[in-house]
Amino acid sequence: MTDMLMVTDLGRDGLGAVLESAAVVKADPSSAAGSRSGLAVGLFFEKPSTRTRVSTEVACADLGAHPVVLKQDEVGLGKREAVKDVARVLDRYLDVLAFRVFRHDDLIELAEYADAPVINLLSDRSHPCQALADLQTISEQRPLAGTTVTYVGDGNNVAHSLMLAGAMAGMHVRVASPPGYEPDADITNEASGIAAGAGGSITVGNDPEELVSGADVVYTDVWASMGQEEEAEGRKALFLPFQVNSELFAVAADDAIFMHCLPAHRGDEVTDAVMEHARSRVFDQAENRMHSFKALLLHLTPSGG
Ligand code: CP
Ligand code: NVA
């Protein structure tokens, strides 16, 4: 039993096993149906969510597990009650604690005080469950190793997890961000080290056209994440050259696919034309959140609950 606060917590073999299992449960949902009967899974949200909330709750139900959805306005994590107390209380009821939080440090504290596996459903640092669905989606198009994915935009939680997971899978991950909005240097260094050992590479720069050129996958996310709403207007002019529009998408490989974790802000980081492009895979990606979360639960918990 282990936690998944960062996608690297799975290890390369674990990541490969989860992706393989995700493909199996997608192809044959009955193969895992009911296999986690009796498992109680807490799904906590300190921020809004559509995909994560619904895909995880349905995944639990399909596996026979019992999802318990909790919201910050009722729990008051770190406000109504100390994080370490919430962790120890929920640990007495639940077999898995899955949390979406603002502060990654809160996840670390939860994991420290709870014996049950803690899963990161998005923090300010990373979004590992998203990366599982991202790699599942890419693997449906082409083998991961050697594939080039270019992430265009804010070097945020989604970018961090894509870099780390891509590195683990031997991909070439390029990131094009406005100056000052690159991914955290420690993540870039860690991902570069992992990529070097797996046959991939990490490239971070500020020129979207150069970095998208010839890429197999073009990926973007919002310019201002949840919790950064007050910065959104101020970022627009700086990020506009990083918009994934038809012109930028056209410099990628001829068969390149477009990806976005969603929700998308059409007209900002991506245009309608690219969202609706025949090679846009954004809704497959959203669907794969459910299959890959099932696979993650199967990986982290013993059969029978
Ligand atoms: N991609 C994603 O995590 O979406 P939600 O914020 O709607 O859960
Ligand atoms: N970077 C975005 C991802 C949303 C799924 C955010 O944190 O708001």
Short mmCIF file of C-alpha atoms and ligand atoms in Angstrom, two decimals:
data_model
loop_
_atom_site.label_atom_id
_atom_site.label_comp_id
_atom_site.label_asym_id
_atom_site.label_seq_id
_atom_site.Cartn_x
_atom_site.Cartn_y
_atom_site.Cartn_z
CA MET A 1 0.00 0.00 0.00
CA THR A 2 1.37 3.35 -0.93
CA ASP A 3 0.37 6.92 -1.69
CA MET A 4 0.27 8.74 -5.01
CA LEU A 5 1.01 12.37 -4.27
CA MET A 6 3.26 12.64 -7.35
CA VAL A 7 3.12 10.33 -10.36
CA THR A 8 6.71 9.31 -9.59
CA ASP A 9 5.41 7.59 -6.43
CA LEU A 10 4.23 4.78 -8.73
CA GLY A 11 7.70 4.07 -10.07
CA ARG A 12 8.25 3.25 -13.73
CA ASP A 13 7.01 -0.33 -13.39
CA GLY A 14 3.97 0.82 -11.44
CA LEU A 15 3.12 3.42 -14.05
CA GLY A 16 3.40 0.81 -16.79
CA ALA A 17 1.20 -1.60 -14.82
CA VAL A 18 -1.48 1.06 -14.19
CA LEU A 19 -1.56 2.05 -17.87
CA GLU A 20 -1.84 -1.57 -18.94
CA SER A 21 -4.63 -2.17 -16.47
CA ALA A 22 -6.40 1.03 -17.56
CA ALA A 23 -6.52 -0.30 -21.12
CA VAL A 24 -7.90 -3.62 -19.89
CA VAL A 25 -10.68 -2.08 -17.77
CA LYS A 26 -11.57 0.25 -20.64
CA ALA A 27 -11.83 -2.63 -23.11
CA ASP A 28 -13.70 -4.86 -20.67
CA PRO A 29 -15.22 -2.99 -17.70
CA SER A 30 -16.67 -6.26 -16.39
CA SER A 31 -13.13 -7.56 -15.77
CA ALA A 32 -12.87 -5.48 -12.58
CA ALA A 33 -16.55 -4.94 -11.79
CA GLY A 34 -17.24 -5.51 -8.10
CA SER A 35 -13.61 -6.41 -7.39
CA ARG A 36 -13.28 -3.76 -4.66
CA SER A 37 -16.52 -4.52 -2.88
CA GLY A 38 -16.45 -3.06 0.64
CA LEU A 39 -13.67 -0.54 -0.07
CA ALA A 40 -14.56 2.91 1.30
CA VAL A 41 -13.01 5.72 -0.74
CA GLY A 42 -13.06 9.35 0.41
CA LEU A 43 -13.14 11.91 -2.41
CA PHE A 44 -12.42 15.36 -0.97
CA PHE A 45 -12.63 18.61 -2.95
CA GLU A 46 -11.27 21.94 -1.78
CA LYS A 47 -11.72 23.34 -5.31
CA PRO A 48 -14.37 22.92 -8.03
CA SER A 49 -14.35 19.79 -10.20
CA THR A 50 -16.43 18.14 -12.91
CA ARG A 51 -14.25 15.40 -14.44
CA THR A 52 -12.43 14.33 -11.30
CA ARG A 53 -15.53 14.34 -9.12
CA VAL A 54 -17.68 12.33 -11.52
CA SER A 55 -15.05 9.98 -12.97
CA THR A 56 -13.74 8.95 -9.56
CA GLU A 57 -17.19 8.47 -8.06
CA VAL A 58 -18.37 6.35 -11.00
CA ALA A 59 -15.08 4.42 -11.03
CA CYS A 60 -15.56 3.53 -7.36
CA ALA A 61 -19.14 2.43 -7.94
CA ASP A 62 -18.14 0.25 -10.92
CA LEU A 63 -15.52 -1.50 -8.80
CA GLY A 64 -18.08 -2.11 -6.04
CA ALA A 65 -16.33 0.39 -3.75
CA HIS A 66 -18.20 2.97 -1.69
CA PRO A 67 -17.31 6.57 -2.58
CA VAL A 68 -17.80 9.26 0.06
CA VAL A 69 -17.67 12.75 -1.46
CA LEU A 70 -16.58 15.52 0.89
CA LYS A 71 -16.38 19.26 0.24
CA GLN A 72 -14.25 21.85 1.92
CA ASP A 73 -17.28 23.84 3.11
CA GLU A 74 -18.24 20.89 5.33
CA VAL A 75 -14.81 19.55 6.34
CA GLY A 76 -12.95 22.85 6.77
CA LEU A 77 -9.54 21.22 6.19
CA GLY A 78 -7.00 23.23 8.19
CA LYS A 79 -9.71 25.65 9.26
CA ARG A 80 -12.50 23.85 11.13
CA GLU A 81 -9.99 21.15 12.03
CA ALA A 82 -6.23 20.63 11.78
CA VAL A 83 -5.08 18.69 8.70
CA LYS A 84 -3.42 16.03 10.85
CA ASP A 85 -6.64 15.51 12.82
CA VAL A 86 -8.77 15.23 9.66
CA ALA A 87 -6.27 12.65 8.37
CA ARG A 88 -6.46 10.48 11.49
CA VAL A 89 -10.26 10.69 11.75
CA LEU A 90 -10.93 9.82 8.10
CA ASP A 91 -8.35 7.03 8.33
CA ARG A 92 -10.63 5.29 10.85
CA TYR A 93 -13.52 5.16 8.36
CA LEU A 94 -11.98 5.06 4.92
CA ASP A 95 -9.65 2.67 3.04
CA VAL A 96 -8.45 5.30 0.54
CA LEU A 97 -8.19 9.08 0.95
CA ALA A 98 -8.29 10.97 -2.36
CA PHE A 99 -7.89 14.74 -1.97
CA ARG A 100 -8.00 17.84 -4.21
CA VAL A 101 -6.31 20.65 -2.31
CA PHE A 102 -4.75 24.06 -2.80
CA ARG A 103 -1.58 23.35 -0.85
CA HIS A 104 0.51 20.31 -1.83
CA ASP A 105 1.97 20.45 1.68
CA ASP A 106 -1.48 19.56 3.05
CA LEU A 107 -1.35 16.32 1.05
CA ILE A 108 2.06 15.53 2.46
CA GLU A 109 0.70 16.07 5.98
CA LEU A 110 -2.39 13.94 5.26
CA ALA A 111 -0.19 11.14 3.98
CA GLU A 112 2.05 11.41 7.02
CA TYR A 113 -0.84 10.98 9.44
CA ALA A 114 -3.08 8.52 7.53
CA ASP A 115 -2.19 4.86 7.07
CA ALA A 116 -4.59 4.49 4.14
CA PRO A 117 -3.25 5.32 0.67
CA VAL A 118 -3.56 9.03 -0.10
CA ILE A 119 -4.20 9.99 -3.73
CA ASN A 120 -3.62 13.48 -5.10
CA LEU A 121 -6.69 14.63 -7.08
CA LEU A 122 -4.86 17.91 -7.94
CA SER A 123 -2.77 20.27 -5.88
CA ASP A 124 -0.90 23.48 -6.66
CA ARG A 125 2.12 21.30 -7.52
CA SER A 126 0.79 18.38 -9.52
CA HIS A 127 -2.15 16.52 -11.04
CA PRO A 128 -0.92 12.93 -11.30
CA CYS A 129 -4.34 11.36 -12.00
CA GLN A 130 -4.58 13.64 -15.03
CA ALA A 131 -1.19 12.43 -16.25
CA LEU A 132 -2.37 8.81 -16.07
CA ALA A 133 -5.31 9.63 -18.35
CA ASP A 134 -3.02 11.69 -20.59
CA LEU A 135 -0.59 8.83 -21.14
CA GLN A 136 -3.44 6.36 -21.61
CA THR A 137 -4.86 8.65 -24.32
CA ILE A 138 -1.52 9.05 -26.10
CA SER A 139 -0.86 5.31 -25.91
CA GLU A 140 -4.13 4.75 -27.79
CA GLN A 141 -2.53 6.59 -30.73
CA ARG A 142 1.08 5.49 -30.64
CA PRO A 143 3.71 3.87 -28.39
CA LEU A 144 4.69 6.26 -25.60
CA ALA A 145 8.46 5.75 -25.76
CA GLY A 146 10.00 8.10 -28.29
CA THR A 147 6.83 10.16 -28.79
CA THR A 148 7.20 13.93 -28.59
CA VAL A 149 4.61 15.90 -26.62
CA THR A 150 4.74 19.68 -26.49
CA TYR A 151 2.96 21.38 -23.62
CA VAL A 152 2.24 25.04 -24.44
CA GLY A 153 1.42 27.57 -21.73
CA ASP A 154 1.64 27.91 -17.97
CA GLY A 155 4.23 25.65 -16.31
CA ASN A 156 1.63 24.50 -13.79
CA ASN A 157 0.46 21.39 -11.92
CA VAL A 158 -0.70 19.67 -15.13
CA ALA A 159 2.58 20.48 -16.90
CA HIS A 160 4.57 19.14 -13.95
CA SER A 161 2.77 15.79 -13.94
CA LEU A 162 2.95 15.46 -17.72
CA MET A 163 6.70 16.10 -17.62
CA LEU A 164 7.31 13.54 -14.90
CA ALA A 165 5.02 10.86 -16.33
CA GLY A 166 6.28 11.46 -19.86
CA ALA A 167 9.86 11.17 -18.64
CA MET A 168 9.06 7.89 -16.87
CA ALA A 169 7.60 6.55 -20.13
CA GLY A 170 10.64 7.53 -22.21
CA MET A 171 8.88 10.35 -24.05
CA HIS A 172 10.35 13.58 -25.33
CA VAL A 173 8.52 16.29 -23.41
CA ARG A 174 8.89 19.88 -24.57
CA VAL A 175 7.41 22.82 -22.66
CA ALA A 176 6.89 26.27 -24.18
CA SER A 177 6.00 28.91 -21.58
CA PRO A 178 6.19 32.69 -21.37
CA PRO A 179 9.34 33.85 -19.56
CA GLY A 180 8.74 33.64 -15.81
CA TYR A 181 5.99 31.00 -16.19
CA GLU A 182 8.18 27.98 -16.89
CA PRO A 183 7.68 24.79 -14.83
CA ASP A 184 9.38 24.72 -11.42
CA ALA A 185 13.12 24.16 -11.83
CA ASP A 186 13.19 21.24 -9.39
CA ILE A 187 10.51 19.39 -11.39
CA THR A 188 12.37 20.10 -14.64
CA ASN A 189 15.57 18.74 -13.12
CA GLU A 190 13.88 15.67 -11.71
CA ALA A 191 12.06 14.97 -14.98
CA SER A 192 15.29 15.45 -16.97
CA GLY A 193 17.06 12.90 -14.78
CA ILE A 194 14.25 10.38 -15.15
CA ALA A 195 14.03 10.95 -18.91
CA ALA A 196 17.77 10.44 -19.32
CA GLY A 197 17.43 6.99 -17.75
CA ALA A 198 14.38 6.07 -19.83
CA GLY A 199 15.49 7.16 -23.30
CA GLY A 200 13.46 10.36 -23.35
CA SER A 201 14.23 14.04 -22.88
CA ILE A 202 12.91 17.26 -21.37
CA THR A 203 13.17 20.62 -23.14
CA VAL A 204 11.90 23.88 -21.66
CA GLY A 205 11.85 27.11 -23.65
CA ASN A 206 9.94 30.24 -24.59
CA ASP A 207 9.35 29.80 -28.34
CA PRO A 208 6.05 28.01 -29.01
CA GLU A 209 6.53 27.58 -32.75
CA GLU A 210 10.00 26.10 -32.42
CA LEU A 211 8.90 23.72 -29.67
CA VAL A 212 5.65 22.61 -31.33
CA SER A 213 7.43 22.00 -34.64
CA GLY A 214 7.10 18.31 -35.57
CA ALA A 215 5.52 17.33 -32.23
CA ASP A 216 3.27 14.25 -32.11
CA VAL A 217 1.07 15.71 -29.38
CA VAL A 218 0.22 19.34 -28.63
CA TYR A 219 -1.12 19.94 -25.14
CA THR A 220 -2.32 23.04 -23.34
CA ASP A 221 -4.10 24.10 -20.15
CA VAL A 222 -5.62 27.28 -18.76
CA TRP A 223 -3.38 30.32 -18.38
CA ALA A 224 -4.51 30.90 -14.79
CA SER A 225 -5.33 27.91 -12.59
CA MET A 226 -7.92 27.62 -9.85
CA GLY A 227 -6.78 29.92 -7.07
CA GLN A 228 -5.10 32.34 -9.51
CA GLU A 229 -8.30 33.98 -10.77
CA GLU A 230 -7.13 37.46 -9.81
CA GLU A 231 -4.09 37.04 -12.13
CA ALA A 232 -6.16 35.89 -15.13
CA GLU A 233 -6.71 39.26 -16.82
CA GLY A 234 -3.13 40.39 -16.30
CA ARG A 235 -1.73 37.21 -17.87
CA LYS A 236 -3.73 37.40 -21.11
CA ALA A 237 -1.43 39.65 -23.16
CA LEU A 238 1.67 37.75 -22.07
CA PHE A 239 0.15 34.35 -22.87
CA LEU A 240 -1.57 35.24 -26.16
CA PRO A 241 1.46 34.24 -28.31
CA PHE A 242 1.12 30.80 -26.65
CA GLN A 243 -2.47 30.24 -27.79
CA VAL A 244 -2.90 26.88 -29.52
CA ASN A 245 -4.68 27.99 -32.70
CA SER A 246 -4.85 26.44 -36.17
CA GLU A 247 -1.62 28.15 -37.18
CA LEU A 248 0.39 26.79 -34.26
CA PHE A 249 -1.21 23.32 -34.45
CA ALA A 250 -0.26 23.19 -38.16
CA VAL A 251 3.48 23.24 -37.37
CA ALA A 252 3.15 19.98 -35.38
CA ALA A 253 3.42 16.60 -37.14
CA ASP A 254 0.81 15.93 -39.82
CA ASP A 255 -0.90 13.33 -37.63
CA ALA A 256 -0.43 15.23 -34.34
CA ILE A 257 -3.22 15.08 -31.79
CA PHE A 258 -4.41 17.93 -29.58
CA MET A 259 -4.93 17.44 -25.85
CA HIS A 260 -6.23 19.56 -22.96
CA CYS A 261 -7.01 18.40 -19.43
CA LEU A 262 -10.17 20.59 -19.49
CA PRO A 263 -11.94 22.77 -18.53
CA ALA A 264 -10.84 24.83 -21.55
CA HIS A 265 -11.16 28.56 -21.95
CA ARG A 266 -11.98 28.74 -25.65
CA GLY A 267 -10.52 31.84 -27.24
CA ASP A 268 -7.72 32.03 -24.67
CA GLU A 269 -5.28 29.09 -24.51
CA VAL A 270 -7.06 27.25 -27.35
CA THR A 271 -9.36 28.22 -30.19
CA ASP A 272 -12.69 26.61 -31.05
CA ALA A 273 -11.18 25.30 -34.29
CA VAL A 274 -8.48 23.32 -32.47
CA MET A 275 -10.85 22.06 -29.73
CA GLU A 276 -13.19 20.77 -32.45
CA HIS A 277 -10.40 19.55 -34.78
CA ALA A 278 -10.68 15.98 -36.10
CA ARG A 279 -7.40 15.27 -34.28
CA SER A 280 -8.55 16.73 -30.94
CA ARG A 281 -8.63 13.97 -28.31
CA VAL A 282 -9.88 16.04 -25.37
CA PHE A 283 -13.02 14.01 -24.73
CA ASP A 284 -11.19 10.67 -24.94
CA GLN A 285 -8.82 12.15 -22.40
CA ALA A 286 -11.74 13.08 -20.14
CA GLU A 287 -13.20 9.58 -20.49
CA ASN A 288 -9.85 8.03 -19.66
CA ARG A 289 -9.85 9.80 -16.28
CA MET A 290 -12.40 7.17 -15.23
CA HIS A 291 -10.61 4.11 -16.60
CA SER A 292 -7.21 5.17 -15.31
CA PHE A 293 -8.60 5.96 -11.84
CA LYS A 294 -10.08 2.48 -11.69
CA ALA A 295 -6.67 1.09 -12.62
CA LEU A 296 -5.01 3.21 -9.93
CA LEU A 297 -7.41 1.96 -7.25
CA LEU A 298 -6.80 -1.63 -8.36
CA HIS A 299 -3.06 -0.99 -8.10
CA LEU A 300 -3.10 0.68 -4.68
CA THR A 301 -5.59 -1.57 -2.88
CA PRO A 302 -5.82 -5.30 -2.33
CA SER A 303 -8.61 -7.24 -3.99
CA GLY A 304 -11.65 -7.63 -1.72
CA GLY A 305 -11.35 -4.20 -0.02
N1 CP B 1 -9.20 17.84 -15.65
C1 CP B 1 -9.77 17.98 -14.45
O1 CP B 1 -9.19 17.67 -13.41
O2 CP B 1 -11.05 18.48 -14.48
P1 CP B 1 -11.91 18.90 -13.23
O3 CP B 1 -11.25 20.10 -12.60
O4 CP B 1 -13.28 19.22 -13.78
O5 CP B 1 -11.95 17.76 -12.25
N1 NVA B 2 -4.20 23.83 -14.02
C1 NVA B 2 -5.63 23.71 -13.82
C2 NVA B 2 -6.08 22.32 -14.03
C3 NVA B 2 -7.54 22.08 -13.86
C4 NVA B 2 -7.93 20.64 -14.05
C5 NVA B 2 -5.97 24.18 -12.41
O1 NVA B 2 -5.24 23.84 -11.47
O2 NVA B 2 -6.95 24.89 -12.25
#
